[in-house]
């Protein structure tokens, strides 16, 4: 079976991607430094511990497995942290990615699938966010991802590296079989924090800002189920293997939910109240991020199957109750 190098394969999205790759007939080789990932999450192929900034280690792993493609998930991804520690984002997300891209080219890999983000768009009032929307990120996380997109463009021109870039909206949910799931330490994402508040793992959820220009004053995001998201990656890989060339795709459902709507749905799904309090806006947050593109559906044939808010919270709750990783 063809090997695919999966950076960040011990993390939330990468581990789900490994399961989807294995089901699609590939062997996912996980490359992860375990700074934010978990060895326990590596269940679907070999594991190689290493850092993106370690070129010698990367070259060893490329030589050992001779992957036909790379899926690059490994990144720091917290908006709040990116505001306070931008240097880490430039060093890891940009420096590390450049190292990986150079190693990929040196190893003769031509197919590269990259995790980018809707945070590259930034704030656009009343503008439909599609792949042609100007990228004006508000934080170092979005800026670092946009920079890697630029690197990929240059490396295609110079070296023929072909890439599918996915700009994710907000990823939520978990494997419905709860083999893998979302487990960040510390946790900063809304859905797992809502579930933590519901079952008393912390006192209450702080809503970051209630004075946004939205119907209920809280931020609006477009949530997509992690399993649907990784299905798109397998389609993206096949797109490259079919010789269709480099392409950028938004991955969102086109429907936005406010922070309060997420909390209300979680209360319905779990049958429990969400203890909450209101706090200040979080620096770097956009008011509204909702995809306005159908490109992934029309060109890749992507069909989200589990991306209703109810199903995402249901699957996340199942994982929350049964699954966790040990360091
Ligand atoms: N959020 C919140 N309280 C929290 C965590 C998140 O109100 O404890 C809000 C955050 O301000 C944003 C939305 O929930 O509007 C989604 O945040 P998350 O960190 O999950 O994803 P992001 O949009 O930053 O990628």
GROMACS .gro file of C-alpha atoms and ligand atoms in nm:
model
  352
    1UNK     CA    1   0.000   0.000   0.000
    2UNK     CA    2   0.123   0.350  -0.080
    3UNK     CA    3   0.267   0.539   0.213
    4UNK     CA    4   0.145   0.888   0.292
    5UNK     CA    5   0.350   1.095   0.536
    6UNK     CA    6   0.110   1.257   0.782
    7UNK     CA    7   0.269   1.533   0.987
    8UNK     CA    8   0.074   1.602   1.304
    9UNK     CA    9  -0.083   1.259   1.273
   10UNK     CA   10  -0.089   1.226   1.653
   11UNK     CA   11  -0.310   1.534   1.680
   12UNK     CA   12  -0.682   1.589   1.655
   13UNK     CA   13  -0.737   1.626   1.282
   14UNK     CA   14  -0.429   1.429   1.177
   15UNK     CA   15  -0.536   1.120   1.372
   16UNK     CA   16  -0.877   1.123   1.204
   17UNK     CA   17  -0.703   1.167   0.868
   18UNK     CA   18  -0.496   0.856   0.937
   19UNK     CA   19  -0.810   0.653   0.997
   20UNK     CA   20  -0.964   0.781   0.673
   21UNK     CA   21  -0.642   0.715   0.478
   22UNK     CA   22  -0.621   0.360   0.608
   23UNK     CA   23  -0.985   0.299   0.514
   24UNK     CA   24  -0.906   0.435   0.166
   25UNK     CA   25  -0.620   0.187   0.122
   26UNK     CA   26  -0.316   0.401   0.209
   27UNK     CA   27  -0.063   0.346   0.486
   28UNK     CA   28  -0.039   0.664   0.695
   29UNK     CA   29   0.309   0.723   0.840
   30UNK     CA   30   0.276   0.962   1.132
   31UNK     CA   31   0.550   1.221   1.182
   32UNK     CA   32   0.487   1.414   1.503
   33UNK     CA   33   0.698   1.574   1.776
   34UNK     CA   34   0.431   1.498   2.042
   35UNK     CA   35   0.442   1.857   2.170
   36UNK     CA   36   0.065   1.882   2.129
   37UNK     CA   37  -0.007   1.534   1.992
   38UNK     CA   38  -0.048   1.198   2.167
   39UNK     CA   39   0.127   0.870   2.097
   40UNK     CA   40  -0.199   0.692   2.189
   41UNK     CA   41  -0.369   0.862   1.896
   42UNK     CA   42  -0.141   0.682   1.647
   43UNK     CA   43  -0.346   0.372   1.565
   44UNK     CA   44  -0.352   0.330   1.191
   45UNK     CA   45   0.009   0.305   1.074
   46UNK     CA   46   0.372   0.348   1.177
   47UNK     CA   47   0.490   0.628   1.404
   48UNK     CA   48   0.808   0.831   1.366
   49UNK     CA   49   0.875   1.091   1.632
   50UNK     CA   50   1.040   1.404   1.501
   51UNK     CA   51   1.023   1.777   1.462
   52UNK     CA   52   0.948   1.967   1.143
   53UNK     CA   53   1.258   2.173   1.202
   54UNK     CA   54   1.480   1.862   1.210
   55UNK     CA   55   1.580   1.817   0.847
   56UNK     CA   56   1.807   1.519   0.913
   57UNK     CA   57   1.523   1.330   1.080
   58UNK     CA   58   1.281   1.424   0.804
   59UNK     CA   59   1.522   1.298   0.538
   60UNK     CA   60   1.559   0.967   0.727
   61UNK     CA   61   1.184   0.919   0.739
   62UNK     CA   62   1.138   1.004   0.371
   63UNK     CA   63   1.415   0.756   0.283
   64UNK     CA   64   1.269   0.481   0.504
   65UNK     CA   65   0.909   0.493   0.375
   66UNK     CA   66   0.938   0.666   0.035
   67UNK     CA   67   0.593   0.822   0.070
   68UNK     CA   68   0.412   0.912  -0.249
   69UNK     CA   69   0.242   1.210  -0.087
   70UNK     CA   70   0.252   1.432   0.220
   71UNK     CA   71  -0.041   1.552   0.429
   72UNK     CA   72   0.077   1.836   0.646
   73UNK     CA   73  -0.129   1.897   0.960
   74UNK     CA   74   0.142   1.968   1.218
   75UNK     CA   75   0.104   2.325   1.338
   76UNK     CA   76   0.037   2.545   1.634
   77UNK     CA   77  -0.324   2.657   1.600
   78UNK     CA   78  -0.444   2.874   1.886
   79UNK     CA   79  -0.544   3.228   1.802
   80UNK     CA   80  -0.492   3.358   2.157
   81UNK     CA   81  -0.143   3.209   2.184
   82UNK     CA   82  -0.055   3.341   1.838
   83UNK     CA   83  -0.129   3.693   1.958
   84UNK     CA   84   0.097   3.664   2.261
   85UNK     CA   85   0.372   3.443   2.114
   86UNK     CA   86   0.385   3.519   1.741
   87UNK     CA   87   0.748   3.409   1.713
   88UNK     CA   88   0.653   3.049   1.788
   89UNK     CA   89   0.401   3.060   1.504
   90UNK     CA   90   0.649   3.194   1.252
   91UNK     CA   91   0.922   2.950   1.362
   92UNK     CA   92   0.707   2.639   1.381
   93UNK     CA   93   0.433   2.694   1.126
   94UNK     CA   94   0.638   2.877   0.864
   95UNK     CA   95   0.998   2.767   0.934
   96UNK     CA   96   0.893   2.409   1.001
   97UNK     CA   97   0.670   2.393   0.696
   98UNK     CA   98   0.943   2.533   0.473
   99UNK     CA   99   1.177   2.263   0.599
  100UNK     CA  100   0.918   1.994   0.531
  101UNK     CA  101   0.844   2.130   0.184
  102UNK     CA  102   1.214   2.136   0.098
  103UNK     CA  103   1.255   1.780   0.226
  104UNK     CA  104   0.951   1.671   0.022
  105UNK     CA  105   1.096   1.816  -0.297
  106UNK     CA  106   1.436   1.661  -0.224
  107UNK     CA  107   1.267   1.322  -0.177
  108UNK     CA  108   1.087   1.352  -0.510
  109UNK     CA  109   0.738   1.390  -0.362
  110UNK     CA  110   0.508   1.581  -0.596
  111UNK     CA  111   0.173   1.564  -0.412
  112UNK     CA  112   0.127   1.779  -0.102
  113UNK     CA  113  -0.195   1.837   0.092
  114UNK     CA  114  -0.185   2.133   0.329
  115UNK     CA  115  -0.406   2.237   0.623
  116UNK     CA  116  -0.473   2.605   0.596
  117UNK     CA  117  -0.743   2.806   0.763
  118UNK     CA  118  -1.024   3.054   0.719
  119UNK     CA  119  -0.825   3.269   0.964
  120UNK     CA  120  -0.620   3.368   0.658
  121UNK     CA  121  -0.919   3.574   0.540
  122UNK     CA  122  -0.951   3.801   0.842
  123UNK     CA  123  -1.241   4.040   0.891
  124UNK     CA  124  -1.463   4.107   0.588
  125UNK     CA  125  -1.798   4.273   0.653
  126UNK     CA  126  -2.080   4.133   0.440
  127UNK     CA  127  -1.841   3.962   0.203
  128UNK     CA  128  -1.893   3.603   0.095
  129UNK     CA  129  -1.577   3.416   0.190
  130UNK     CA  130  -1.472   3.212  -0.108
  131UNK     CA  131  -1.129   3.105  -0.226
  132UNK     CA  132  -1.078   3.437  -0.408
  133UNK     CA  133  -1.147   3.655  -0.106
  134UNK     CA  134  -0.837   3.863  -0.019
  135UNK     CA  135  -0.637   3.706   0.263
  136UNK     CA  136  -0.593   3.969   0.536
  137UNK     CA  137  -0.532   3.771   0.856
  138UNK     CA  138  -0.582   3.938   1.194
  139UNK     CA  139  -0.339   3.718   1.385
  140UNK     CA  140  -0.005   3.540   1.350
  141UNK     CA  141  -0.179   3.203   1.319
  142UNK     CA  142  -0.363   3.310   1.003
  143UNK     CA  143  -0.056   3.497   0.878
  144UNK     CA  144   0.165   3.191   0.925
  145UNK     CA  145  -0.076   2.972   0.727
  146UNK     CA  146  -0.103   3.228   0.447
  147UNK     CA  147   0.277   3.239   0.430
  148UNK     CA  148   0.292   2.862   0.378
  149UNK     CA  149   0.037   2.891   0.098
  150UNK     CA  150   0.274   3.143  -0.064
  151UNK     CA  151   0.569   2.905  -0.020
  152UNK     CA  152   0.371   2.630  -0.194
  153UNK     CA  153   0.294   2.861  -0.487
  154UNK     CA  154   0.663   2.942  -0.527
  155UNK     CA  155   0.768   2.577  -0.496
  156UNK     CA  156   0.525   2.473  -0.764
  157UNK     CA  157   0.672   2.732  -1.000
  158UNK     CA  158   1.030   2.638  -0.920
  159UNK     CA  159   1.014   2.266  -0.845
  160UNK     CA  160   0.680   2.135  -0.971
  161UNK     CA  161   0.544   2.052  -0.626
  162UNK     CA  162   0.166   2.023  -0.659
  163UNK     CA  163  -0.057   2.107  -0.367
  164UNK     CA  164  -0.414   2.093  -0.252
  165UNK     CA  165  -0.470   2.359   0.013
  166UNK     CA  166  -0.770   2.330   0.242
  167UNK     CA  167  -0.884   2.639   0.429
  168UNK     CA  168  -1.069   2.497   0.725
  169UNK     CA  169  -1.351   2.669   0.901
  170UNK     CA  170  -1.413   2.546   1.260
  171UNK     CA  171  -1.350   2.176   1.303
  172UNK     CA  172  -1.553   1.990   1.566
  173UNK     CA  173  -1.684   1.644   1.652
  174UNK     CA  174  -1.498   1.315   1.677
  175UNK     CA  175  -1.476   0.973   1.522
  176UNK     CA  176  -1.825   0.823   1.580
  177UNK     CA  177  -1.656   0.500   1.695
  178UNK     CA  178  -1.454   0.710   1.944
  179UNK     CA  179  -1.124   0.546   1.843
  180UNK     CA  180  -0.977   0.896   1.819
  181UNK     CA  181  -1.107   1.237   1.921
  182UNK     CA  182  -1.024   1.592   2.023
  183UNK     CA  183  -0.790   1.613   2.322
  184UNK     CA  184  -0.587   1.930   2.369
  185UNK     CA  185  -0.401   2.019   2.685
  186UNK     CA  186  -0.472   2.296   2.754
  187UNK     CA  187  -0.804   2.295   2.573
  188UNK     CA  188  -0.898   2.623   2.405
  189UNK     CA  189  -1.167   2.526   2.155
  190UNK     CA  190  -1.531   2.602   2.206
  191UNK     CA  191  -1.705   2.265   2.169
  192UNK     CA  192  -1.480   2.063   2.406
  193UNK     CA  193  -1.481   2.351   2.656
  194UNK     CA  194  -1.861   2.360   2.650
  195UNK     CA  195  -1.863   1.985   2.721
  196UNK     CA  196  -1.604   2.028   2.998
  197UNK     CA  197  -1.826   2.292   3.159
  198UNK     CA  198  -2.131   2.068   3.131
  199UNK     CA  199  -1.973   1.781   3.319
  200UNK     CA  200  -1.790   1.995   3.571
  201UNK     CA  201  -1.433   1.951   3.444
  202UNK     CA  202  -1.410   2.327   3.488
  203UNK     CA  203  -1.639   2.571   3.662
  204UNK     CA  204  -1.797   2.745   3.368
  205UNK     CA  205  -1.749   2.848   3.008
  206UNK     CA  206  -1.643   3.207   2.951
  207UNK     CA  207  -1.808   3.358   2.645
  208UNK     CA  208  -1.545   3.578   2.481
  209UNK     CA  209  -1.740   3.889   2.392
  210UNK     CA  210  -2.112   3.957   2.382
  211UNK     CA  211  -2.096   4.290   2.201
  212UNK     CA  212  -2.019   4.174   1.848
  213UNK     CA  213  -2.237   4.293   1.562
  214UNK     CA  214  -2.429   3.964   1.540
  215UNK     CA  215  -2.790   3.881   1.634
  216UNK     CA  216  -2.701   3.763   1.987
  217UNK     CA  217  -2.374   3.957   2.021
  218UNK     CA  218  -2.146   3.651   2.016
  219UNK     CA  219  -1.908   3.544   1.738
  220UNK     CA  220  -2.032   3.332   1.452
  221UNK     CA  221  -1.839   3.037   1.311
  222UNK     CA  222  -1.898   2.769   1.047
  223UNK     CA  223  -1.851   2.428   1.214
  224UNK     CA  224  -1.752   2.123   1.011
  225UNK     CA  225  -1.727   1.766   1.138
  226UNK     CA  226  -1.372   1.635   1.157
  227UNK     CA  227  -1.469   1.316   0.970
  228UNK     CA  228  -1.615   1.515   0.682
  229UNK     CA  229  -1.306   1.732   0.683
  230UNK     CA  230  -1.065   1.440   0.654
  231UNK     CA  231  -1.280   1.279   0.384
  232UNK     CA  232  -1.210   1.591   0.180
  233UNK     CA  233  -0.837   1.531   0.232
  234UNK     CA  234  -0.859   1.183   0.084
  235UNK     CA  235  -1.049   1.332  -0.212
  236UNK     CA  236  -0.779   1.600  -0.238
  237UNK     CA  237  -0.509   1.337  -0.247
  238UNK     CA  238  -0.690   1.151  -0.524
  239UNK     CA  239  -0.736   1.481  -0.707
  240UNK     CA  240  -0.358   1.525  -0.713
  241UNK     CA  241  -0.297   1.162  -0.807
  242UNK     CA  242  -0.540   1.205  -1.097
  243UNK     CA  243  -0.320   1.486  -1.226
  244UNK     CA  244  -0.572   1.764  -1.171
  245UNK     CA  245  -0.313   2.008  -1.041
  246UNK     CA  246  -0.287   2.250  -0.752
  247UNK     CA  247  -0.608   2.389  -0.608
  248UNK     CA  248  -0.738   2.571  -0.300
  249UNK     CA  249  -1.063   2.467  -0.133
  250UNK     CA  250  -1.261   2.612   0.156
  251UNK     CA  251  -1.393   2.345   0.390
  252UNK     CA  252  -1.703   2.470   0.565
  253UNK     CA  253  -2.074   2.402   0.542
  254UNK     CA  254  -2.184   2.758   0.463
  255UNK     CA  255  -2.394   2.778   0.780
  256UNK     CA  256  -2.284   2.982   1.078
  257UNK     CA  257  -2.364   2.937   1.446
  258UNK     CA  258  -2.301   3.181   1.729
  259UNK     CA  259  -2.125   3.084   2.050
  260UNK     CA  260  -2.463   3.094   2.226
  261UNK     CA  261  -2.622   2.871   1.963
  262UNK     CA  262  -2.346   2.614   2.013
  263UNK     CA  263  -2.406   2.623   2.388
  264UNK     CA  264  -2.782   2.588   2.345
  265UNK     CA  265  -2.743   2.290   2.114
  266UNK     CA  266  -2.499   2.125   2.355
  267UNK     CA  267  -2.755   2.164   2.632
  268UNK     CA  268  -3.016   1.990   2.416
  269UNK     CA  269  -2.785   1.707   2.304
  270UNK     CA  270  -2.652   1.633   2.653
  271UNK     CA  271  -2.968   1.720   2.845
  272UNK     CA  272  -2.760   1.937   3.080
  273UNK     CA  273  -2.718   2.309   3.135
  274UNK     CA  274  -2.398   2.484   3.030
  275UNK     CA  275  -2.265   2.687   3.324
  276UNK     CA  276  -2.131   3.009   3.172
  277UNK     CA  277  -2.016   3.362   3.233
  278UNK     CA  278  -1.937   3.645   2.998
  279UNK     CA  279  -1.592   3.787   2.944
  280UNK     CA  280  -1.405   4.031   2.724
  281UNK     CA  281  -1.345   3.975   2.357
  282UNK     CA  282  -1.047   3.751   2.279
  283UNK     CA  283  -0.779   3.941   2.089
  284UNK     CA  284  -0.752   3.830   1.728
  285UNK     CA  285  -1.107   3.696   1.693
  286UNK     CA  286  -1.310   3.785   1.383
  287UNK     CA  287  -1.681   3.859   1.422
  288UNK     CA  288  -1.799   3.607   1.165
  289UNK     CA  289  -1.627   3.337   0.961
  290UNK     CA  290  -1.861   3.141   0.735
  291UNK     CA  291  -1.765   2.977   0.407
  292UNK     CA  292  -1.934   3.106   0.096
  293UNK     CA  293  -1.790   2.851  -0.143
  294UNK     CA  294  -1.928   2.534  -0.299
  295UNK     CA  295  -1.603   2.451  -0.478
  296UNK     CA  296  -1.518   2.146  -0.268
  297UNK     CA  297  -1.863   2.001  -0.340
  298UNK     CA  298  -1.873   2.080  -0.709
  299UNK     CA  299  -1.511   1.998  -0.800
  300UNK     CA  300  -1.399   1.738  -0.546
  301UNK     CA  301  -1.740   1.578  -0.501
  302UNK     CA  302  -1.720   1.644  -0.126
  303UNK     CA  303  -2.043   1.567   0.060
  304UNK     CA  304  -2.042   1.649   0.431
  305UNK     CA  305  -2.238   1.375   0.606
  306UNK     CA  306  -2.201   1.447   0.978
  307UNK     CA  307  -2.169   1.825   0.986
  308UNK     CA  308  -2.495   1.920   1.155
  309UNK     CA  309  -2.432   2.093   1.485
  310UNK     CA  310  -2.630   1.823   1.660
  311UNK     CA  311  -2.422   1.535   1.518
  312UNK     CA  312  -2.093   1.713   1.583
  313UNK     CA  313  -2.182   1.771   1.947
  314UNK     CA  314  -2.324   1.419   1.980
  315UNK     CA  315  -2.000   1.263   1.852
  316UNK     CA  316  -1.784   1.498   2.059
  317UNK     CA  317  -1.989   1.411   2.370
  318UNK     CA  318  -1.949   1.038   2.308
  319UNK     CA  319  -1.572   1.081   2.281
  320UNK     CA  320  -1.568   1.316   2.579
  321UNK     CA  321  -1.730   1.051   2.799
  322UNK     CA  322  -1.524   0.754   2.682
  323UNK     CA  323  -1.197   0.863   2.527
  324UNK     CA  324  -0.877   1.025   2.638
  325UNK     CA  325  -0.505   0.983   2.578
  326UNK     CA  326  -0.221   0.928   2.821
  327UNK     CA  327   0.094   1.137   2.786
  328LIG     N1  328  -1.490   3.093   2.246
  328LIG     C1  329  -1.549   3.139   2.364
  328LIG     N2  330  -1.504   3.085   2.481
  328LIG     C2  331  -1.406   2.991   2.488
  328LIG     C3  332  -1.347   2.945   2.367
  328LIG     C4  333  -1.393   3.000   2.248
  328LIG     O1  334  -1.638   3.224   2.363
  328LIG     O2  335  -1.369   2.949   2.599
  328LIG     C5  336  -1.536   3.151   2.118
  328LIG     C6  337  -1.424   3.221   2.041
  328LIG     O3  338  -1.413   3.355   2.081
  328LIG     C7  339  -1.476   3.204   1.897
  328LIG     C8  340  -1.550   3.071   1.899
  328LIG     O4  341  -1.578   3.043   2.037
  328LIG     O5  342  -1.568   3.306   1.867
  328LIG     C9  343  -1.467   2.956   1.844
  328LIG     O6  344  -1.341   2.958   1.907
  328LIG     P1  345  -1.237   2.839   1.892
  328LIG     O7  346  -1.119   2.872   1.978
  328LIG     O8  347  -1.307   2.710   1.917
  328LIG     O9  348  -1.198   2.841   1.739
  328LIG     P2  349  -1.137   2.957   1.646
  328LIG    O10  350  -1.256   3.028   1.585
  328LIG    O11  351  -1.052   3.046   1.729
  328LIG    O12  352  -1.059   2.882   1.543
   0.00000   0.00000   0.00000
